[in-house]
Coordinates of C-alpha atoms in Angstrom, one line a residue:
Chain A
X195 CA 80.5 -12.6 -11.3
X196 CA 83.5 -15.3 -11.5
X197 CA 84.8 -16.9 -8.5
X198 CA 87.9 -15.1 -8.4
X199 CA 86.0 -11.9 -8.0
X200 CA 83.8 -13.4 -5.1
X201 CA 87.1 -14.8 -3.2
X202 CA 88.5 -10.8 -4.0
X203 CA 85.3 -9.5 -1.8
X204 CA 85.3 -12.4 0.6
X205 CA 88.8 -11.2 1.6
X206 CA 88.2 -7.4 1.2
X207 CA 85.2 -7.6 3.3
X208 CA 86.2 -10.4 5.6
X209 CA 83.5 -11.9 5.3
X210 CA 82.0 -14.6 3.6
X211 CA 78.6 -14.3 4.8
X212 CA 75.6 -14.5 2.8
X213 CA 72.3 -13.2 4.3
X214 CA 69.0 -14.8 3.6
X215 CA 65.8 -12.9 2.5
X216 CA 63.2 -15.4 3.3
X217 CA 60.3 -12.5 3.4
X218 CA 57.3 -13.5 5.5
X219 CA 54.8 -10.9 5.6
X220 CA 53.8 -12.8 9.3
X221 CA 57.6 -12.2 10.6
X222 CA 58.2 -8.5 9.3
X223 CA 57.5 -5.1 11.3
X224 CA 53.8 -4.5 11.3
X225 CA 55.1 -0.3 10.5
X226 CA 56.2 -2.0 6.8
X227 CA 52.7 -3.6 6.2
X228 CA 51.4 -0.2 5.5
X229 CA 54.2 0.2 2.6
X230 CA 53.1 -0.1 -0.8
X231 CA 55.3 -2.9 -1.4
X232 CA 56.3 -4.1 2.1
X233 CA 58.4 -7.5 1.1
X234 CA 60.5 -5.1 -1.1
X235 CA 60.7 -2.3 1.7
X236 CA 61.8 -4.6 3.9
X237 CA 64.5 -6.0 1.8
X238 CA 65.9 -2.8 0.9
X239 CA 66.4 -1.6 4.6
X240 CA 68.0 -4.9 5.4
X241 CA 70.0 -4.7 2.1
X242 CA 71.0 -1.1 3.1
X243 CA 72.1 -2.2 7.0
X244 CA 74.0 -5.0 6.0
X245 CA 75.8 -4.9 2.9
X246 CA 79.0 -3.8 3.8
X247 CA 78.9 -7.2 6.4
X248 CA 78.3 -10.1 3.9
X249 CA 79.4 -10.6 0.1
X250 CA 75.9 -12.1 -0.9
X251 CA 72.3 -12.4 -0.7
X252 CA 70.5 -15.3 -0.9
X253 CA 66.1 -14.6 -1.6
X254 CA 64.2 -18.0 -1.6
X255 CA 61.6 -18.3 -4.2
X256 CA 59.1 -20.1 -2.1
X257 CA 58.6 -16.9 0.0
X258 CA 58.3 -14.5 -2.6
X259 CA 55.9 -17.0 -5.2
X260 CA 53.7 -17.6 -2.2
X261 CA 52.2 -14.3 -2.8
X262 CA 51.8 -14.4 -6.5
X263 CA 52.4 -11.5 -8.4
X264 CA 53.0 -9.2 -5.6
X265 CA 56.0 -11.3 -4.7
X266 CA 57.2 -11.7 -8.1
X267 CA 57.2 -8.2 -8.8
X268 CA 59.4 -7.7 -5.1
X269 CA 61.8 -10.8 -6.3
X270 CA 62.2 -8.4 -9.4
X271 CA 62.6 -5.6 -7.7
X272 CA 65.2 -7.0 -5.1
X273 CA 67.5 -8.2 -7.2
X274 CA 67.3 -5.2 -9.9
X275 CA 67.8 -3.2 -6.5
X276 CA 71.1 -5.2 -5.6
X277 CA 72.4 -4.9 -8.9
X278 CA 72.2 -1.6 -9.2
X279 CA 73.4 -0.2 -6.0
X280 CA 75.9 -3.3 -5.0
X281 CA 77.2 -5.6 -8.6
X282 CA 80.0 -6.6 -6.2
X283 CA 77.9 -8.5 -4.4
X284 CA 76.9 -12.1 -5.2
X285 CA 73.0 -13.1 -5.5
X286 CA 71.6 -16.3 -5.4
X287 CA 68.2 -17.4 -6.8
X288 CA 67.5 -20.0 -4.1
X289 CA 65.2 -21.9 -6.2
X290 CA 66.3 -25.3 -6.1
X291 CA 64.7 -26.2 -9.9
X292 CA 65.6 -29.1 -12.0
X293 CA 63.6 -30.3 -15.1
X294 CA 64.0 -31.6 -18.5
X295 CA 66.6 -30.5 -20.6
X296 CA 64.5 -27.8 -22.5
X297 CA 62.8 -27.0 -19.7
X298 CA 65.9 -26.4 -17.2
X299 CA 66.6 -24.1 -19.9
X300 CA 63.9 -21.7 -19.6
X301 CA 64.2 -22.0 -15.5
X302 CA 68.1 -20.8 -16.3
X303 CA 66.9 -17.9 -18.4
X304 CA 64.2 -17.4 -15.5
X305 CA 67.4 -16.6 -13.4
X306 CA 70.6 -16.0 -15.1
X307 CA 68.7 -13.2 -18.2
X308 CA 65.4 -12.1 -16.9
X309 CA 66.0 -12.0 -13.2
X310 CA 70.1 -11.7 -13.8
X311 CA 71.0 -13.6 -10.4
X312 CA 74.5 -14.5 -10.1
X313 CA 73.3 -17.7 -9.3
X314 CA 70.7 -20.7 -9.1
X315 CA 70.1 -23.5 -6.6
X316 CA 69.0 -27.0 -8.7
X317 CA 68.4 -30.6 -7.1
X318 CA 70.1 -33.7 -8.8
X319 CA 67.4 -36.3 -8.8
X320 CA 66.5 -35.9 -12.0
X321 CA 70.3 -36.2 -13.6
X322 CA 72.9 -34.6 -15.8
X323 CA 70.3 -33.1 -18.7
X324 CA 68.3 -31.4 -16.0
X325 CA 71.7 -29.7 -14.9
X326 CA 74.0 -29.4 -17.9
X327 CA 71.3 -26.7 -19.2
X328 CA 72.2 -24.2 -16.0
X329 CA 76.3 -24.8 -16.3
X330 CA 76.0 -23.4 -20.0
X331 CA 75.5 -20.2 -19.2
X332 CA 79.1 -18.1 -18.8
X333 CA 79.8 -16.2 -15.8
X334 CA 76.8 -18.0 -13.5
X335 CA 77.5 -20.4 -11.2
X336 CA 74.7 -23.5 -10.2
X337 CA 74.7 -24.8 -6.7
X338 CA 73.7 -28.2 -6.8
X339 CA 71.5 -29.6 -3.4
X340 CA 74.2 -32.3 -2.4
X341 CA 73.9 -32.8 1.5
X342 CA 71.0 -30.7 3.1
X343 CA 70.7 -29.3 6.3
X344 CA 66.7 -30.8 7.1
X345 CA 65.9 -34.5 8.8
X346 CA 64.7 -35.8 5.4
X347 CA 68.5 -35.6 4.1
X348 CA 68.5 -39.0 5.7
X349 CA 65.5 -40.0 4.2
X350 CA 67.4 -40.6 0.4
X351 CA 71.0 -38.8 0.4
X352 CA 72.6 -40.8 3.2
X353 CA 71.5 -44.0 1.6
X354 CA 74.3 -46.4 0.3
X355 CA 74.2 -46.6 -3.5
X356 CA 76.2 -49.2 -5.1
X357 CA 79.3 -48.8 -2.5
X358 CA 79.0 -44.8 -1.3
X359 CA 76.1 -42.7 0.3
X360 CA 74.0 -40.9 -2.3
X361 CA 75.5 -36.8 -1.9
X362 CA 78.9 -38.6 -2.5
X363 CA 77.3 -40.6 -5.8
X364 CA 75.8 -36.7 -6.8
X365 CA 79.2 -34.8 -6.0
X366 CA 81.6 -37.6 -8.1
X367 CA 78.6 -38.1 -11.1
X368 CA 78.6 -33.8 -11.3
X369 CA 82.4 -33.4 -11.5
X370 CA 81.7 -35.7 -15.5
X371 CA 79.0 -33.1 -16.3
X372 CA 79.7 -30.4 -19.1
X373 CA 80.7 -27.2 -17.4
X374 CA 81.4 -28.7 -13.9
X375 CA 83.5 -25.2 -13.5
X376 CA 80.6 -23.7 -13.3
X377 CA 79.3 -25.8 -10.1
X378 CA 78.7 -24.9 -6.5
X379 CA 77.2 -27.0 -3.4
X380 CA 74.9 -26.9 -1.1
X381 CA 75.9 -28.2 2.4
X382 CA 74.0 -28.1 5.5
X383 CA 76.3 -26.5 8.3
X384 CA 74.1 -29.0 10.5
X385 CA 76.3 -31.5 8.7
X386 CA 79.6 -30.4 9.4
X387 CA 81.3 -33.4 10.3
X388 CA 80.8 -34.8 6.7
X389 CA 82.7 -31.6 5.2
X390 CA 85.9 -33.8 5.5
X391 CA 84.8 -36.7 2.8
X392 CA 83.1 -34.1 1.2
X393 CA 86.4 -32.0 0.3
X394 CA 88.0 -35.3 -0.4
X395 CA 85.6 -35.4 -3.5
X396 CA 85.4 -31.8 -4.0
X397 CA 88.7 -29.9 -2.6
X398 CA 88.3 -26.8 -4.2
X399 CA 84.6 -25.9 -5.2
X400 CA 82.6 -23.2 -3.3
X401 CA 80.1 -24.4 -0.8
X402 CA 77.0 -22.5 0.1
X403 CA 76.4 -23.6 3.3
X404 CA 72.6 -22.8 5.2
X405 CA 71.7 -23.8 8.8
X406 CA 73.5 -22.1 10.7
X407 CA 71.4 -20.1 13.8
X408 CA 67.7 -21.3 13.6
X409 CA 68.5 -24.6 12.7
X410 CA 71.5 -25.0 14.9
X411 CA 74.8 -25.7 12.7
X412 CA 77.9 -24.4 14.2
X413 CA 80.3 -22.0 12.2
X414 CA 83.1 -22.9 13.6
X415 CA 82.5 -26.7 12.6
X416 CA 82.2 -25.5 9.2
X417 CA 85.0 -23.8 8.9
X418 CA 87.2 -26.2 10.3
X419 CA 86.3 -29.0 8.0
X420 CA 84.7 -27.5 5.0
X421 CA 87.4 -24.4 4.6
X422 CA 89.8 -24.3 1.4
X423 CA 92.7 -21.9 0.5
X424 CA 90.7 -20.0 -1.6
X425 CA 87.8 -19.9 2.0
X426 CA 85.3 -21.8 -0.2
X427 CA 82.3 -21.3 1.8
X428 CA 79.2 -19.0 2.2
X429 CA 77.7 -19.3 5.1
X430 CA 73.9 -18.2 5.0
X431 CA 71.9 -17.1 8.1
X432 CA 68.2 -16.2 7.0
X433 CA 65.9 -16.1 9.9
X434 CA 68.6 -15.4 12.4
X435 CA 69.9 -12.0 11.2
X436 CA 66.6 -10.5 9.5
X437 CA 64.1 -11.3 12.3
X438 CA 66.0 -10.1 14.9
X439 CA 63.7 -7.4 15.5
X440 CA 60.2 -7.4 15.1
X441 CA 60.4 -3.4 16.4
X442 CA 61.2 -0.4 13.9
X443 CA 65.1 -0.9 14.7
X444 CA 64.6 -3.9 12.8
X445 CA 66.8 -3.4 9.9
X446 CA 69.6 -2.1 12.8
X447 CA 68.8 -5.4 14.6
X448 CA 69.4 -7.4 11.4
X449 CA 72.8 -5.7 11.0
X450 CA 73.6 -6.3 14.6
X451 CA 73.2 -10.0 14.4
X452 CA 74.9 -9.7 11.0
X453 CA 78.4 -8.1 12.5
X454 CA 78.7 -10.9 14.9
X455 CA 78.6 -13.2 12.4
X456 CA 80.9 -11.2 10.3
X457 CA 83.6 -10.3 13.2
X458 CA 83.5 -14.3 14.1
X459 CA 84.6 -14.8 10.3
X460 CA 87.1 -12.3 10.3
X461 CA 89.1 -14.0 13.0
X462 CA 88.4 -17.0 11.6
X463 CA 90.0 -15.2 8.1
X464 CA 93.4 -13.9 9.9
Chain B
X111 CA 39.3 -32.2 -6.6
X112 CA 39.3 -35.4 -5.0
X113 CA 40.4 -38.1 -6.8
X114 CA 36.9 -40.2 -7.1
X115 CA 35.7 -37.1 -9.6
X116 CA 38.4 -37.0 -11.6
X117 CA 38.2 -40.9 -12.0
X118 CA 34.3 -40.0 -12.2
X119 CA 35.7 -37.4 -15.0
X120 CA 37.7 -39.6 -16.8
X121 CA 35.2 -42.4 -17.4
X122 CA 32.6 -39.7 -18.8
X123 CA 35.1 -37.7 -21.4
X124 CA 36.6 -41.1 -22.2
X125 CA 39.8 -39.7 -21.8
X126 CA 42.7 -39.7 -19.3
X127 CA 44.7 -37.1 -21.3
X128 CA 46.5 -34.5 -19.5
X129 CA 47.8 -31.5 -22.0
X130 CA 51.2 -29.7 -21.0
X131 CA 50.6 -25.7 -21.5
X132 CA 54.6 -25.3 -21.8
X133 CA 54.5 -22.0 -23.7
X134 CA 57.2 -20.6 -26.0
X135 CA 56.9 -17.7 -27.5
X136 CA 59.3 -19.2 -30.2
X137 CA 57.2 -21.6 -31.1
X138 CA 53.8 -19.9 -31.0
X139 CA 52.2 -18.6 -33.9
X140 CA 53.9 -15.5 -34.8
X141 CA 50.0 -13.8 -35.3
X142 CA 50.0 -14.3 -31.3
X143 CA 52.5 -12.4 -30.8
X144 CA 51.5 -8.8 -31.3
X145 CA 48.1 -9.9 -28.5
X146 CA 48.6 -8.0 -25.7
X147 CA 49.1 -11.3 -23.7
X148 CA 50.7 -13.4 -26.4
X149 CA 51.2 -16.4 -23.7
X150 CA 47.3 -16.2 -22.3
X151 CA 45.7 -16.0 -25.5
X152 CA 47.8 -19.3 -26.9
X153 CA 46.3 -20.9 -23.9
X154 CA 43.3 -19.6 -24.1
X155 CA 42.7 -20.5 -27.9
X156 CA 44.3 -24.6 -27.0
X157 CA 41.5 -24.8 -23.7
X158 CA 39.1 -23.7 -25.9
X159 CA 39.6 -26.0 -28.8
X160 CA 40.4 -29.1 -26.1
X161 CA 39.2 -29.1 -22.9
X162 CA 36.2 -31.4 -23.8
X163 CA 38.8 -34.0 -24.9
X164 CA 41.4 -34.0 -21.7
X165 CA 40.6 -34.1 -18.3
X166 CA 43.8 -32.2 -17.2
X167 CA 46.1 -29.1 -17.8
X168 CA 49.8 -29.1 -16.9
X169 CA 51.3 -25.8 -17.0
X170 CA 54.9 -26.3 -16.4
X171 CA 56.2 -23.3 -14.3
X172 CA 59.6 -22.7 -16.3
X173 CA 57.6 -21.3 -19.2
X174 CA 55.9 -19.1 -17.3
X175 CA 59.1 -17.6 -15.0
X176 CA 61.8 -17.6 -18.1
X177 CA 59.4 -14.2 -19.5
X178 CA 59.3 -13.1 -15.7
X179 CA 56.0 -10.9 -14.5
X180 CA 54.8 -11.2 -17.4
X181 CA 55.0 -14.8 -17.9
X182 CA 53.5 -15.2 -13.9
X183 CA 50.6 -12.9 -15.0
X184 CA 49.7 -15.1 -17.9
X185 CA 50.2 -18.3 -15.5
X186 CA 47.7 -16.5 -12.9
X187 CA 45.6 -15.8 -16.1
X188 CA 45.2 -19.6 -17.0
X189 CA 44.5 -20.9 -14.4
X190 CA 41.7 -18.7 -13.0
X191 CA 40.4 -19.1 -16.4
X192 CA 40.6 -23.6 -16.1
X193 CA 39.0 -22.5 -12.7
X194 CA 36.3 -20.4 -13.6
X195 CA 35.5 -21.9 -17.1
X196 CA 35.7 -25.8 -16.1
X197 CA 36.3 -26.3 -12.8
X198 CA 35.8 -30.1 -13.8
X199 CA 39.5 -30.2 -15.0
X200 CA 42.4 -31.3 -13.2
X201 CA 45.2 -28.4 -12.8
X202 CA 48.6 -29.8 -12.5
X203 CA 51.5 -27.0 -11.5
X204 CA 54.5 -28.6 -12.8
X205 CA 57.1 -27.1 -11.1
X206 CA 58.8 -30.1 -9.4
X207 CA 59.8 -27.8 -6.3
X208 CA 61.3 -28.7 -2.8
X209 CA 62.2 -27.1 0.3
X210 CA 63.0 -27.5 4.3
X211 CA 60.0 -27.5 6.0
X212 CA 58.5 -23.8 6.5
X213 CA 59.7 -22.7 3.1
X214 CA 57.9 -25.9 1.5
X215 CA 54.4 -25.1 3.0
X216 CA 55.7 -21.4 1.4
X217 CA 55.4 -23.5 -2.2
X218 CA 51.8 -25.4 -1.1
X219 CA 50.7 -21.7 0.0
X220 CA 52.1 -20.2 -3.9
X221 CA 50.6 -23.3 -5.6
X222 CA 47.3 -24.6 -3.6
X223 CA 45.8 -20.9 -2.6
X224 CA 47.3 -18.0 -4.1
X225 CA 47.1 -19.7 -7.6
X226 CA 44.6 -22.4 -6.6
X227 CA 45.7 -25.7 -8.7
X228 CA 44.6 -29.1 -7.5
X229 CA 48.1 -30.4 -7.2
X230 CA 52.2 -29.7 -8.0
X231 CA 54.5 -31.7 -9.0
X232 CA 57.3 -32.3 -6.4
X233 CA 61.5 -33.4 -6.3
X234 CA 61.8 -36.1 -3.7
X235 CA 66.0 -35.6 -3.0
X236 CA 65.5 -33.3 0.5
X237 CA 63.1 -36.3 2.1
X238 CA 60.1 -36.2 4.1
X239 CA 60.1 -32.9 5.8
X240 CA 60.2 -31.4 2.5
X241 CA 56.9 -32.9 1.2
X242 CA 54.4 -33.0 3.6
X243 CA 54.0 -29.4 4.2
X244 CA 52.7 -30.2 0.9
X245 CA 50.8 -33.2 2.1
X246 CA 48.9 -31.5 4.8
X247 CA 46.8 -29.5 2.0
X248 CA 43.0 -31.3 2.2
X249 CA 42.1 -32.4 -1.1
X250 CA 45.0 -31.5 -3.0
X251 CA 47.3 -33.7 -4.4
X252 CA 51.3 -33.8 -3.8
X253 CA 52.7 -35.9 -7.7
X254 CA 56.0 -37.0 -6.5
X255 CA 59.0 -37.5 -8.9
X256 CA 59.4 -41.2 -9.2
X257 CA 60.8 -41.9 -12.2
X258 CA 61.2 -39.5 -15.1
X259 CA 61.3 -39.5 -18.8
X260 CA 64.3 -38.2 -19.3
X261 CA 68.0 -39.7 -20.1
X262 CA 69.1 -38.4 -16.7
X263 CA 66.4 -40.8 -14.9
X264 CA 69.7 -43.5 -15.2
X265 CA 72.0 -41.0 -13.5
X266 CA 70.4 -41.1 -9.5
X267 CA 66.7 -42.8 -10.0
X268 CA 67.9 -46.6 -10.9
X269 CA 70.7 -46.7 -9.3
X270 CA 70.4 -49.2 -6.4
X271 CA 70.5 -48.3 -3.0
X272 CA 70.4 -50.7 0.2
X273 CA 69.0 -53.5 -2.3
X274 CA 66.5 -51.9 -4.8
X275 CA 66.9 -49.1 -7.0
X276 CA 66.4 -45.3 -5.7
X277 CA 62.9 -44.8 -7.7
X278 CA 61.2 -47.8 -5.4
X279 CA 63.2 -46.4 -2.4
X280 CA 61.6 -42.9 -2.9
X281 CA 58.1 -45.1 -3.6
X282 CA 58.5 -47.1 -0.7
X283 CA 59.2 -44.2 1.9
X284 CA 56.9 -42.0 0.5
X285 CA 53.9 -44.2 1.8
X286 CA 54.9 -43.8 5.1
X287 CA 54.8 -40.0 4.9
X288 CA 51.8 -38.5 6.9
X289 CA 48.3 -38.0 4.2
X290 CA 50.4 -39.7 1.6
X291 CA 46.7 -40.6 0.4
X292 CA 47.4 -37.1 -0.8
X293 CA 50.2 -38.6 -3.4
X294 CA 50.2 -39.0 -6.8
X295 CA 54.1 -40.4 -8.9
X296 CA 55.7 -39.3 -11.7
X297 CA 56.5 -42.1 -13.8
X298 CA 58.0 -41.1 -17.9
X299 CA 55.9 -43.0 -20.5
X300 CA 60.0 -43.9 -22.0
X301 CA 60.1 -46.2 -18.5
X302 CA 57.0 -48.1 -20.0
X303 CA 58.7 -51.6 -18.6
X304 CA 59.1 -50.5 -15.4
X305 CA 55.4 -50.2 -14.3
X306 CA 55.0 -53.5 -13.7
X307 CA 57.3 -53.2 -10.6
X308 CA 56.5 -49.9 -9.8
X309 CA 52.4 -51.3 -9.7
X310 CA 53.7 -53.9 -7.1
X311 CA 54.5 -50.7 -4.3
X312 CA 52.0 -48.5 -5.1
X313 CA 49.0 -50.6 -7.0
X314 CA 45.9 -48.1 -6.8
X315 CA 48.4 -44.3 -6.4
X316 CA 47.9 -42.3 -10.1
X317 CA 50.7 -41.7 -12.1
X318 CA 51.2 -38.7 -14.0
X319 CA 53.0 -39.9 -17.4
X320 CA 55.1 -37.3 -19.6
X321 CA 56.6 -38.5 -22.3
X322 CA 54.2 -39.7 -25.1
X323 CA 54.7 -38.1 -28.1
X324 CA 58.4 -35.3 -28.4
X325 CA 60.2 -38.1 -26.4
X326 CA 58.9 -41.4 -27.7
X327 CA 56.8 -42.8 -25.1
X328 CA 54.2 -45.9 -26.0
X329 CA 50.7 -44.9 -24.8
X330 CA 49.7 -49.1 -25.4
X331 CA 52.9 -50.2 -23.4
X332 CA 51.9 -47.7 -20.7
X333 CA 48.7 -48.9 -20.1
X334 CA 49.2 -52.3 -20.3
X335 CA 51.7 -52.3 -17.5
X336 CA 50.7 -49.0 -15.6
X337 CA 46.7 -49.0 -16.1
X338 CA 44.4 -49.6 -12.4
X339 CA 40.9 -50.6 -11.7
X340 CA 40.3 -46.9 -11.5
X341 CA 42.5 -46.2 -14.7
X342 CA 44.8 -44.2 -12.1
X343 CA 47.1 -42.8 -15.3
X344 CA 46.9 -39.3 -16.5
X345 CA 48.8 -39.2 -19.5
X346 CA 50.7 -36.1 -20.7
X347 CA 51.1 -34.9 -24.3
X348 CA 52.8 -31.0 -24.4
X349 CA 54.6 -30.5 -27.7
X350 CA 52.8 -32.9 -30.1
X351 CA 49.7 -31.4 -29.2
X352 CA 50.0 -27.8 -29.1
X353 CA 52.5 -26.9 -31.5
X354 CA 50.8 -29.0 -33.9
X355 CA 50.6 -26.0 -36.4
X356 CA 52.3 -22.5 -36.4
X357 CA 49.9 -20.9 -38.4
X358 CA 46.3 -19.2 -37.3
X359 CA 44.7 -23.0 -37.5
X360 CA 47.2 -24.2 -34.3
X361 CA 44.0 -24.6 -32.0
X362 CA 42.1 -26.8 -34.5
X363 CA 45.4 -28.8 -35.7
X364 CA 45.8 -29.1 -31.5
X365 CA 42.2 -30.7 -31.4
X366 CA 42.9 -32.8 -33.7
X367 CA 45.6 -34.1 -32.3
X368 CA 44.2 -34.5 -28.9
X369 CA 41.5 -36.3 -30.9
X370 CA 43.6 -38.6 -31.7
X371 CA 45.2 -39.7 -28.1
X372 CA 41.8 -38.9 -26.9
X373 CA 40.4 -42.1 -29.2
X374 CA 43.0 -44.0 -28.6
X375 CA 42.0 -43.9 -25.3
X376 CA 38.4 -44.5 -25.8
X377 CA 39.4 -47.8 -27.3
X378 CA 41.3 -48.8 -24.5
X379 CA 38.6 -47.8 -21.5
X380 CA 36.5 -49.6 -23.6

């Protein structure tokens, strides 16, 4: 998908929500643990309440390799599932890889052939030939880990190197790399009131933009700093919308939490 | 494993060679490739021929995930069989992961119990709260990247920050990290002259070393400057080992080849 197209169903849908399926077989309705697949059976009935409220998906690797195979096999099935029934809608691999430059290769064919996300997450520690291999591909988009929504962001990306913090030394270095087009960012909505230097550096690339709900970032904040002409953002909520019922109206539940958001972008939109 | 048997397993095989199982079915022999698991029976055929010569294995994850189930399945495959075959041998995931809290202890749970390896490599950028859900995991072991082999180490890693250069930054903080008794480093063999610093923070921690062999790395230089009381290197060879030959003698030419690291380390340790 190219970014015109996502900005397209941003403004059709007005939305620019992105909906996290962080699958924890602890979280979900004890009804779906019966299912042959449960993580998948609960993806698809949150994917089925919501899509018409958000214009992506965002499944986090950790939750779905944490059960080997099994969770494999519903990452496949997810994403072959959201191709198939909604291609306008954007998915990210949430996967937050980075290796070598052979190696970043095969985790780019992991995600942009074999899994055919729209999409990966990488972190920048270990440099442009750990990226570079990712922003080769045509038509996919890598979101770089530039200021996170945790504590430990302060641990390392906050730190002054050689005259600027350490996110702003990542965002200037990417902008040289091959294919910098091809970039998105990850911002925590937890820290909003850095989106102003942060558009200073980068005016015009999208931002995917976690921790809003659980971990407490504001939407408003985000938008009102971190907003472009082209919107810009994707704001993700993960535990907030899909746990919002532990009952068999879960997936309703979900799409409850799901239109606030979405109604609180729209005004936001007009 | 704790550490005291694999320094106990070291001293007996007269080896600290770790070999990197980084599978590509381009490069395997093309005889391989009709096997029903092309991917586990390359393995296979290189533990068989070498695992009296190493003392560790080091899948790394991307080679595995670019072929997708079936790539996971042959990953579950391997190391059940290290497991079950010689439990006496290190198992390194290399998969350099990273994640806010809950969604880390997701990656200890994929890596530590569903797949049971002693230990995962790990991206330091997202801070503290990102690793020690990986910490917390009783006699396991967390290898943190330090600094790598590649020509992207230059880009973030040496960089200095508040004084001193990122790498000893990340070294620095990371001992203050709760069970970082639990950590090993990721230090590229290409970095050679930088042990002698990187020794002065963490003296007795094990370093995992890439980088001997494809990428140029000294294995002398290495442990001259990086080599402990209690050895605490585990030097990785991937390419030059097992794609010594293409043809149906690749598991003997890999032998011989691990023979010949495996010598050069006698010499040393002696």
């Amino acid at each position: 998908m190219t970014t015109s197209q996502l900005v397209q169903e941003i403004k059709r849908k007005k939305s620019f929500l992105c909906i996290g399926l962080d699958v924890d077989l602890n979280k979900i309705p004890e009804h779906l643990l019966s299912e042959e697949d449960p993580i998948f059976a609960f993806n698809k009935a949150i994917i089925d309440a919501t899509h018409h409220m958000c214009v992506a998906y965002k499944p986090n690797t950790a939750f779905y390799e944490a059960y080997g195979l099994k969770g494999w096999k519903a990452l496949e099935k997810t994403i072959n599932y959201l191709n198939d029934k909604h291609p306008e809608i954007f998915t990210i691999a949430d996967a937050k890889r980075g290796d070598i430059g052979n190696t970043s290769t095969m985790y780019a064919k992991a995600f942009f052939e074999d899994l055919a996300f729209d999409s990966v997450t990488v972190a920048p520690y270990m440099g442009k030939d750990s990226i570079e291999p990712f922003l080769a591909f045509e038509n996919k988009h890598t979101i770089l880990l530039a200021l996170t929504s945790n504590q430990g962001a302060f641990d390392f990306q906050t730190k002054t190197v050689e005259g600027k913090e350490l996110y702003k030394q990542v965002l200037e270095t990417s902008k040289t790399w091959e294919n910098s087009e091809n970039l998105m960012y990850v911002v925590g909505a937890t820290k909003a009131e850095y989106l102003g230097d942060i558009r200073k550096i980068i005016p015009d690339s999208f931002l995917l933009v976690p921790g809003v709900g659980a971990q407490g970032g504001n939407l408003q904040d985000v938008c009102k700093y971190g907003m472009t002409d082209s919107i810009g953002l994707l704001i993700n909520s993960s535990r907030g919308i899909i746990y919002a019922s532990k009952g068999t109206d879960f997936a309703s539940a979900a799409a409850g939490k799901a239109e606030e958001l979405q109604k609180e972008m729209a005004q936001i939109l007009s």
